[in-house]
Amino acid sequence: MKSSQPIGLFDSGVGGTSIFMEIHRLLPMEHIIYLADSKNAPYGKKSKKEIINLSIKNTEHLLLRDCKLIVVACNTATTNAIHELRLKYRVPILGIEPAIKPAALNSKTKTIGILATQGTLSSELFAKTSSTFTKNIEVIEVEGKGLVEAIEHGAKDSQETYALLERLLKPMIEKGIDYLVLGCSHYPYLIPQIKNLLPDNVKIIDSGEAVARQTKSVLKELGILAQTQQRIPEFYTNTNPTVLRELLQLSEPPFNFSLSSLDF
Ligand code: DGL
């Protein structure tokens, strides 16, 4: 494996770009290839078998591009398929899971909220992590039904999405959570609205920064961290690229990227 090889990321759609941003910020030298499988979004409603098959399809595409490491930038794909991916492929495969541990460890009200897809909330991996870290904690799990679709359709700032979020967060606020875990890589794009709806004492956490740090430490350990500036990041989507382009252009500071449609 060579340090100049790319890192591959995939998600059920545009949401994993929130993970991309963290990795790109921490590792600006790395060449990153991102696949947005928006044609098959949302994964959260699919069976475990379907999620595994889609994850294999995406991984195969990234391996055709000679990626040195794969990041599953999707909680639903991680919690349902990472085990199978790791058995099948030799490259290091990292994933993202809802950040329950820091929320549970730091909660003062001993009540935390998790917003995630049905696929993540019903997965064995999530159940295992949750039961390990939340022994004396009340966990309010809410399925973010409709949120992935809203973001995929470019409606993150719509009144309907705001009203939907208000309904989803209400039971958590009523129970007195002091941490909200965003268990889906699409949701960081809703942070401004979520902040507006939550009481000031509630902290919002997601897994983006942690996975970026983990990516760096794995590459370092393997001696394959890019040492010199590689190519600009490449983004591929199997639907219309408009929403993906809009999200990428939100980045502060802006960055150069290439974006293409691809049938995968
Ligand atoms: N970004 C994906 C996640 O983190 C969304 C899943 C979906 O497509 O339902 O879970």
Tab-separated table of C-alpha atoms and ligand atoms in Angstrom:
chain	number	residue	atom	x	y	z
A	1	MET	CA	0.000	0.000	0.000
A	2	LYS	CA	1.336	3.442	-0.899
A	3	SER	CA	0.738	6.784	0.812
A	4	SER	CA	-0.263	8.362	-2.528
A	5	GLN	CA	-3.269	6.027	-2.930
A	6	PRO	CA	-6.692	7.570	-2.216
A	7	ILE	CA	-8.988	7.160	0.772
A	8	GLY	CA	-12.488	5.990	-0.238
A	9	LEU	CA	-15.694	7.139	1.446
A	10	PHE	CA	-19.251	6.090	0.769
A	11	ASP	CA	-22.688	6.912	2.100
A	12	SER	CA	-26.279	6.207	1.113
A	13	GLY	CA	-26.210	9.727	-0.304
A	14	VAL	CA	-24.998	13.235	0.368
A	15	GLY	CA	-24.862	13.055	4.199
A	16	GLY	CA	-21.444	11.437	4.473
A	17	THR	CA	-19.965	14.657	3.112
A	18	SER	CA	-20.236	15.860	6.742
A	19	ILE	CA	-17.676	13.130	7.523
A	20	PHE	CA	-15.650	14.002	4.430
A	21	MET	CA	-15.360	17.620	5.654
A	22	GLU	CA	-13.829	16.492	8.960
A	23	ILE	CA	-11.360	14.124	7.283
A	24	HIS	CA	-10.400	16.710	4.667
A	25	ARG	CA	-9.888	19.345	7.380
A	26	LEU	CA	-7.605	17.068	9.406
A	27	LEU	CA	-5.838	15.418	6.465
A	28	PRO	CA	-5.729	18.010	3.671
A	29	MET	CA	-2.919	16.185	1.816
A	30	GLU	CA	-5.008	13.065	1.252
A	31	HIS	CA	-6.724	12.320	-2.051
A	32	ILE	CA	-10.328	11.398	-1.183
A	33	ILE	CA	-12.884	9.706	-3.412
A	34	TYR	CA	-16.506	9.948	-2.244
A	35	LEU	CA	-19.446	7.889	-3.524
A	36	ALA	CA	-22.985	9.159	-2.877
A	37	ASP	CA	-25.359	6.254	-3.466
A	38	SER	CA	-28.354	8.613	-3.527
A	39	LYS	CA	-30.193	6.374	-6.005
A	40	ASN	CA	-30.623	3.857	-3.182
A	41	ALA	CA	-31.248	6.303	-0.309
A	42	PRO	CA	-32.528	5.942	2.298
A	43	TYR	CA	-30.681	2.836	3.498
A	44	GLY	CA	-32.402	3.144	6.869
A	45	LYS	CA	-35.553	1.490	5.591
A	46	LYS	CA	-33.794	-1.456	3.927
A	47	SER	CA	-33.147	-4.958	5.258
A	48	LYS	CA	-29.755	-5.883	6.661
A	49	LYS	CA	-29.149	-8.076	3.598
A	50	GLU	CA	-29.874	-5.207	1.212
A	51	ILE	CA	-27.624	-2.840	3.180
A	52	ILE	CA	-24.802	-5.403	3.061
A	53	ASN	CA	-25.179	-5.844	-0.710
A	54	LEU	CA	-25.191	-2.082	-1.337
A	55	SER	CA	-22.166	-1.641	0.920
A	56	ILE	CA	-20.295	-4.355	-1.002
A	57	LYS	CA	-21.191	-2.689	-4.317
A	58	ASN	CA	-19.864	0.672	-3.096
A	59	THR	CA	-16.714	-0.827	-1.607
A	60	GLU	CA	-15.940	-2.697	-4.848
A	61	HIS	CA	-16.133	0.593	-6.763
A	62	LEU	CA	-13.748	2.274	-4.371
A	63	LEU	CA	-11.343	-0.659	-4.517
A	64	LEU	CA	-11.334	-0.438	-8.320
A	65	ARG	CA	-9.864	3.023	-7.731
A	66	ASP	CA	-7.147	1.476	-5.593
A	67	CYS	CA	-8.184	3.001	-2.259
A	68	LYS	CA	-5.792	2.333	0.635
A	69	LEU	CA	-8.510	2.695	3.290
A	70	ILE	CA	-12.311	2.795	3.224
A	71	VAL	CA	-14.484	4.905	5.504
A	72	VAL	CA	-18.105	3.845	5.692
A	73	ALA	CA	-19.468	7.371	6.144
A	74	CYS	CA	-22.913	6.090	7.054
A	75	ASN	CA	-24.116	4.876	10.453
A	76	THR	CA	-26.726	2.602	8.901
A	77	ALA	CA	-24.192	0.854	6.645
A	78	THR	CA	-21.641	0.648	9.467
A	79	THR	CA	-23.998	-0.835	12.033
A	80	ASN	CA	-25.408	-3.362	9.545
A	81	ALA	CA	-22.536	-4.247	7.232
A	82	ILE	CA	-19.071	-3.377	8.544
A	83	HIS	CA	-18.517	-6.824	9.979
A	84	GLU	CA	-19.160	-8.430	6.575
A	85	LEU	CA	-16.991	-5.863	4.772
A	86	ARG	CA	-14.087	-6.500	7.128
A	87	LEU	CA	-14.375	-10.254	6.583
A	88	LYS	CA	-14.424	-9.822	2.809
A	89	TYR	CA	-11.701	-7.210	2.174
A	90	ARG	CA	-8.110	-6.788	3.274
A	91	VAL	CA	-7.912	-2.969	3.260
A	92	PRO	CA	-8.600	-1.214	6.578
A	93	ILE	CA	-12.300	-0.361	6.851
A	94	LEU	CA	-13.436	2.290	9.330
A	95	GLY	CA	-17.009	3.146	10.125
A	96	ILE	CA	-19.144	5.543	12.102
A	97	GLU	CA	-21.451	4.698	14.944
A	98	PRO	CA	-23.623	6.983	17.062
A	99	ALA	CA	-21.371	8.632	19.698
A	100	ILE	CA	-23.256	7.160	22.658
A	101	LYS	CA	-20.191	6.718	24.859
A	102	PRO	CA	-19.170	10.393	25.292
A	103	ALA	CA	-22.806	11.421	25.684
A	104	ALA	CA	-23.473	8.814	28.384
A	105	LEU	CA	-20.212	9.522	30.226
A	106	ASN	CA	-20.773	13.286	30.353
A	107	SER	CA	-24.521	13.501	30.878
A	108	LYS	CA	-25.512	15.223	34.129
A	109	THR	CA	-29.244	14.650	33.779
A	110	LYS	CA	-28.492	10.958	33.040
A	111	THR	CA	-30.845	11.264	30.091
A	112	ILE	CA	-29.573	11.357	26.516
A	113	GLY	CA	-31.277	11.429	23.141
A	114	ILE	CA	-30.291	9.502	20.024
A	115	LEU	CA	-31.621	10.523	16.645
A	116	ALA	CA	-30.858	7.872	14.018
A	117	THR	CA	-32.405	5.812	11.241
A	118	GLN	CA	-34.519	2.750	11.866
A	119	GLY	CA	-31.733	0.612	10.351
A	120	THR	CA	-29.225	1.891	12.897
A	121	LEU	CA	-31.539	1.768	15.916
A	122	SER	CA	-32.588	-1.806	15.168
A	123	SER	CA	-29.056	-3.103	14.499
A	124	GLU	CA	-27.246	-5.551	16.773
A	125	LEU	CA	-24.122	-3.401	16.832
A	126	PHE	CA	-26.065	-0.395	18.095
A	127	ALA	CA	-27.816	-2.513	20.750
A	128	LYS	CA	-24.440	-3.816	21.921
A	129	THR	CA	-22.773	-0.384	22.114
A	130	SER	CA	-25.810	1.128	23.780
A	131	SER	CA	-26.076	-1.540	26.452
A	132	THR	CA	-22.332	-1.310	27.189
A	133	PHE	CA	-22.299	2.430	27.855
A	134	THR	CA	-25.734	3.358	29.111
A	135	LYS	CA	-26.207	1.211	32.219
A	136	ASN	CA	-27.488	4.027	34.470
A	137	ILE	CA	-28.672	6.298	31.723
A	138	GLU	CA	-32.072	6.784	30.213
A	139	VAL	CA	-31.746	6.714	26.435
A	140	ILE	CA	-34.492	8.302	24.358
A	141	GLU	CA	-34.203	6.794	20.893
A	142	VAL	CA	-36.050	8.551	18.098
A	143	GLU	CA	-36.124	7.487	14.465
A	144	GLY	CA	-35.416	10.514	12.280
A	145	LYS	CA	-38.140	9.449	9.883
A	146	GLY	CA	-38.143	11.650	6.775
A	147	LEU	CA	-34.978	13.610	7.576
A	148	VAL	CA	-32.638	11.789	5.174
A	149	GLU	CA	-35.192	12.242	2.373
A	150	ALA	CA	-35.527	15.963	3.163
A	151	ILE	CA	-31.765	16.476	2.913
A	152	GLU	CA	-31.452	14.312	-0.210
A	153	HIS	CA	-34.167	16.417	-1.862
A	154	GLY	CA	-32.495	19.706	-0.996
A	155	ALA	CA	-35.204	20.611	1.536
A	156	LYS	CA	-33.061	20.929	4.670
A	157	ASP	CA	-34.058	24.579	5.139
A	158	SER	CA	-37.777	24.136	4.454
A	159	GLN	CA	-40.531	24.903	6.951
A	160	GLU	CA	-41.763	21.307	6.677
A	161	THR	CA	-38.364	19.973	7.728
A	162	TYR	CA	-38.277	22.387	10.668
A	163	ALA	CA	-41.759	21.273	11.767
A	164	LEU	CA	-40.741	17.630	11.394
A	165	LEU	CA	-37.637	18.193	13.537
A	166	GLU	CA	-39.740	19.949	16.149
A	167	ARG	CA	-42.004	16.883	16.393
A	168	LEU	CA	-39.061	14.469	16.555
A	169	LEU	CA	-37.180	16.386	19.258
A	170	LYS	CA	-40.200	17.080	21.470
A	171	PRO	CA	-40.163	13.768	23.406
A	172	MET	CA	-36.454	14.167	24.115
A	173	ILE	CA	-36.835	17.733	25.356
A	174	GLU	CA	-39.760	16.695	27.565
A	175	LYS	CA	-37.614	13.987	29.146
A	176	GLY	CA	-34.832	16.463	29.958
A	177	ILE	CA	-31.952	15.235	27.799
A	178	ASP	CA	-28.694	17.163	28.099
A	179	TYR	CA	-26.961	15.413	25.178
A	180	LEU	CA	-28.308	14.772	21.710
A	181	VAL	CA	-26.385	12.226	19.648
A	182	LEU	CA	-26.727	12.640	15.899
A	183	GLY	CA	-26.615	9.018	14.765
A	184	CYS	CA	-26.771	9.650	11.032
A	185	SER	CA	-24.198	11.433	8.883
A	186	HIS	CA	-26.938	13.434	7.133
A	187	TYR	CA	-28.082	15.142	10.333
A	188	PRO	CA	-25.150	17.542	10.930
A	189	TYR	CA	-26.634	19.553	8.049
A	190	LEU	CA	-29.620	20.232	10.323
A	191	ILE	CA	-27.587	21.498	13.302
A	192	PRO	CA	-28.657	25.171	12.952
A	193	GLN	CA	-32.339	24.177	13.111
A	194	ILE	CA	-31.738	21.627	15.888
A	195	LYS	CA	-29.889	24.239	17.978
A	196	ASN	CA	-32.791	26.580	17.571
A	197	LEU	CA	-35.208	23.965	18.858
A	198	LEU	CA	-33.207	22.582	21.789
A	199	PRO	CA	-32.794	24.253	25.203
A	200	ASP	CA	-29.388	25.956	25.566
A	201	ASN	CA	-27.991	23.356	27.976
A	202	VAL	CA	-28.325	20.477	25.481
A	203	LYS	CA	-25.089	19.571	23.702
A	204	ILE	CA	-25.134	18.070	20.233
A	205	ILE	CA	-22.553	15.491	19.287
A	206	ASP	CA	-21.782	13.558	16.132
A	207	SER	CA	-19.025	11.188	15.104
A	208	GLY	CA	-17.298	13.183	12.359
A	209	GLU	CA	-14.266	14.444	14.231
A	210	ALA	CA	-13.668	11.130	15.964
A	211	VAL	CA	-13.607	9.195	12.700
A	212	ALA	CA	-11.232	11.751	11.178
A	213	ARG	CA	-8.827	11.275	14.096
A	214	GLN	CA	-9.143	7.514	13.803
A	215	THR	CA	-8.437	7.676	10.057
A	216	LYS	CA	-5.262	9.628	10.758
A	217	SER	CA	-4.075	7.255	13.441
A	218	VAL	CA	-4.658	4.133	11.293
A	219	LEU	CA	-2.848	5.654	8.290
A	220	LYS	CA	0.002	6.763	10.534
A	221	GLU	CA	0.325	3.369	12.132
A	222	LEU	CA	0.473	1.734	8.685
A	223	GLY	CA	2.996	4.330	7.498
A	224	ILE	CA	0.763	5.441	4.612
A	225	LEU	CA	-0.221	9.003	5.533
A	226	ALA	CA	0.050	11.201	2.413
A	227	GLN	CA	3.164	13.363	2.769
A	228	THR	CA	2.618	15.694	-0.153
A	229	GLN	CA	-0.500	17.309	-1.588
A	230	GLN	CA	-2.411	14.757	-3.670
A	231	ARG	CA	-5.205	15.387	-6.196
A	232	ILE	CA	-8.347	17.384	-5.362
A	233	PRO	CA	-11.227	15.354	-3.858
A	234	GLU	CA	-13.478	13.535	-6.315
A	235	PHE	CA	-17.223	13.135	-5.721
A	236	TYR	CA	-19.497	10.753	-7.602
A	237	THR	CA	-23.253	10.472	-7.404
A	238	ASN	CA	-25.646	8.123	-9.182
A	239	THR	CA	-28.421	10.764	-9.288
A	240	ASN	CA	-28.621	14.446	-10.190
A	241	PRO	CA	-25.563	16.193	-8.660
A	242	THR	CA	-27.310	19.490	-7.764
A	243	VAL	CA	-27.911	18.843	-4.040
A	244	LEU	CA	-24.452	17.346	-3.548
A	245	ARG	CA	-22.856	20.376	-5.239
A	246	GLU	CA	-24.867	22.780	-3.071
A	247	LEU	CA	-23.768	21.048	0.144
A	248	LEU	CA	-20.115	20.988	-0.901
A	249	GLN	CA	-20.270	24.667	-1.727
A	250	LEU	CA	-21.421	25.419	1.831
A	251	SER	CA	-17.955	24.550	3.122
A	252	GLU	CA	-16.094	27.301	4.962
A	253	PRO	CA	-13.413	27.852	3.760
A	254	PRO	CA	-14.356	26.767	0.231
A	255	PHE	CA	-12.302	24.036	-1.434
A	256	ASN	CA	-11.738	22.741	-4.957
A	257	PHE	CA	-13.361	19.472	-5.929
A	258	SER	CA	-14.532	17.520	-8.946
A	259	LEU	CA	-18.101	16.219	-9.103
A	260	SER	CA	-19.466	13.767	-11.681
A	261	SER	CA	-22.488	11.575	-12.231
A	262	LEU	CA	-21.660	7.895	-12.443
A	263	ASP	CA	-23.818	4.805	-12.778
A	264	PHE	CA	-22.715	2.587	-9.900
B	1	DGL	N1	-26.170	8.883	6.229
B	1	DGL	C1	-26.825	7.653	6.547
B	1	DGL	C2	-26.535	7.263	7.993
B	1	DGL	O1	-25.590	7.773	8.577
B	1	DGL	C3	-28.268	7.738	6.184
B	1	DGL	C4	-28.934	6.427	6.155
B	1	DGL	C5	-30.098	6.319	5.224
B	1	DGL	O2	-29.897	6.449	4.012
B	1	DGL	O3	-31.201	6.034	5.715
B	1	DGL	O4	-27.181	6.430	8.584
